Amino acid sequence: MILVTGGAGFIGANFILDWLATSDEPVVNLDKLTYAGNPENLAALAHDARYVFVEGDIADRALVDALFARHQPRALAHFAAESHVDRSIHGPGEFIRTNVEGTFTLLEAARAWWSALPQTEKAAFRFHHVSTDEVYGSLAPEAAPFTETHPYAPNSPYSASKAASDHLARAWFHTYGLPVTISNCSNNYGPFHFPEKLIPLVILNALADKPLPIYGDGQQVRDWLYVRDHCAAIRRILAAGQPGETYNVGGGGEMSNLALVKAICALLDTFKPRADGLSYARQITHVADRPGHDRRYAIDARKIERELDWQPLETFQSGIEKTVRWYLEHADWVEHAQSGAYREWMTQQYGKTHD
Ligand code: NAD
Ligand code: DAU
């Protein structure tokens, strides 16, 4: 079986659903269920004997040791993290605790478990660490996309904490020989994306006739990747990635935030026109910029394409159409995701309730 951390979150849930749709190998999901962990994402697996859920903290060494001993995973896919840049600006402490100390705890527990394995199992074991393109910092408009050897220059508490965890993962390979692989991925989008992030926020605010908040001038560029393409990349790395290697994963879908929001508005104008016949784009509102906002990210994914034969299957247009339709068709999920801590966060970030 494989052990997944953070599987109740956006990417982890997509990963587990796709894993069990393409293989019969069981999954144990260790997730603390923070505000971002939503067990409803995995409701389809409620009666599936191949899926085991464990509520707990990756920084709890005794718990992680017990999970290794009990389930004897042949691999670990580590998604658990505090993931939202804006939250890291308001409160960086939890990012250091989970992303740095939590990853350290997992590496140490994995090392203790792995060290005692027989030689063949030891060689086959994998610790895959899921990271982000944000560790590389901000790119100039004409600069070449990030390769795996681009220098690290994180600019937010979130990206600094992810950079620290990447360095730990790398060191555990070089010092102890733990078979670690790392992936640095661009912005994901798709089903189960928590509505604090730009794409789901814009879809849901548009439908609710609320402002579509664009930070600053909206000319910041991101490289968008459909989440299921990211999950396929991680499956390829677990199957054929080389220990000690890093793989950059991107969608080749560079776009400014303003262009992205306009594209979403255009789709909604077709799928679910406003009652007054006007475009949703009229709801676009420029708000104060994110402090330290990185201007541009772009990924050079040629290494994983060449070495592991991975390529994204979705274009930006096909992926965003699927995503918009998913949100239109999952009103219950949306309603539940918009309760509780999420609403408190909206008030803190945007200074008013969104009722
Ligand atoms: P998310 O915030 O949607 O989910 C994170 C999950 O981790 C949640 O289920 C949460 O409950 C769990 N978690 C948090 N702290 C935990 C702890 N201490 N112990 C156990 N579980 C804990 O995040 P996501 O967007 O799915 O991102 C998953 C991973 O991918 C993260 O490592 C993130 O840095 C990385 N990443 C995300 C993106 C993106 O666009 N979303 C892009 C590149 C890399
Ligand atoms: O690049 C990968 C990263 O992508 C991941 O490592 C992070 O975990 C993930 O959250 C995401 O980070 P971003 O900061 O890029 O995502 P977010 O959806 O928060 O913002 C996308 C862009 O949109 C960014 O330039 C900020 C901008 N934005 C965001 C929000 C929430 C707005 O203009 N308005 C908003 O209200």
Short mmCIF file of C-alpha atoms in Angstrom, two decimals, residues 1 114 159 194 228 258 293 333-334 351:
data_model
loop_
_atom_site.label_atom_id
_atom_site.label_comp_id
_atom_site.label_asym_id
_atom_site.label_seq_id
_atom_site.Cartn_x
_atom_site.Cartn_y
_atom_site.Cartn_z
CA MET A 1 0.00 0.00 0.00
CA TRP A 114 13.24 2.29 5.78
CA SER A 159 7.22 29.62 -0.29
CA PHE A 194 -11.05 25.26 -1.92
CA ARG A 228 -5.51 15.48 -12.71
CA LEU A 258 -6.84 39.44 -15.42
CA HIS A 293 3.36 39.46 -4.72
CA TRP A 333 -20.07 20.63 -2.08
CA VAL A 334 -19.84 24.39 -2.58
CA GLY A 351 -12.92 43.07 5.32
#
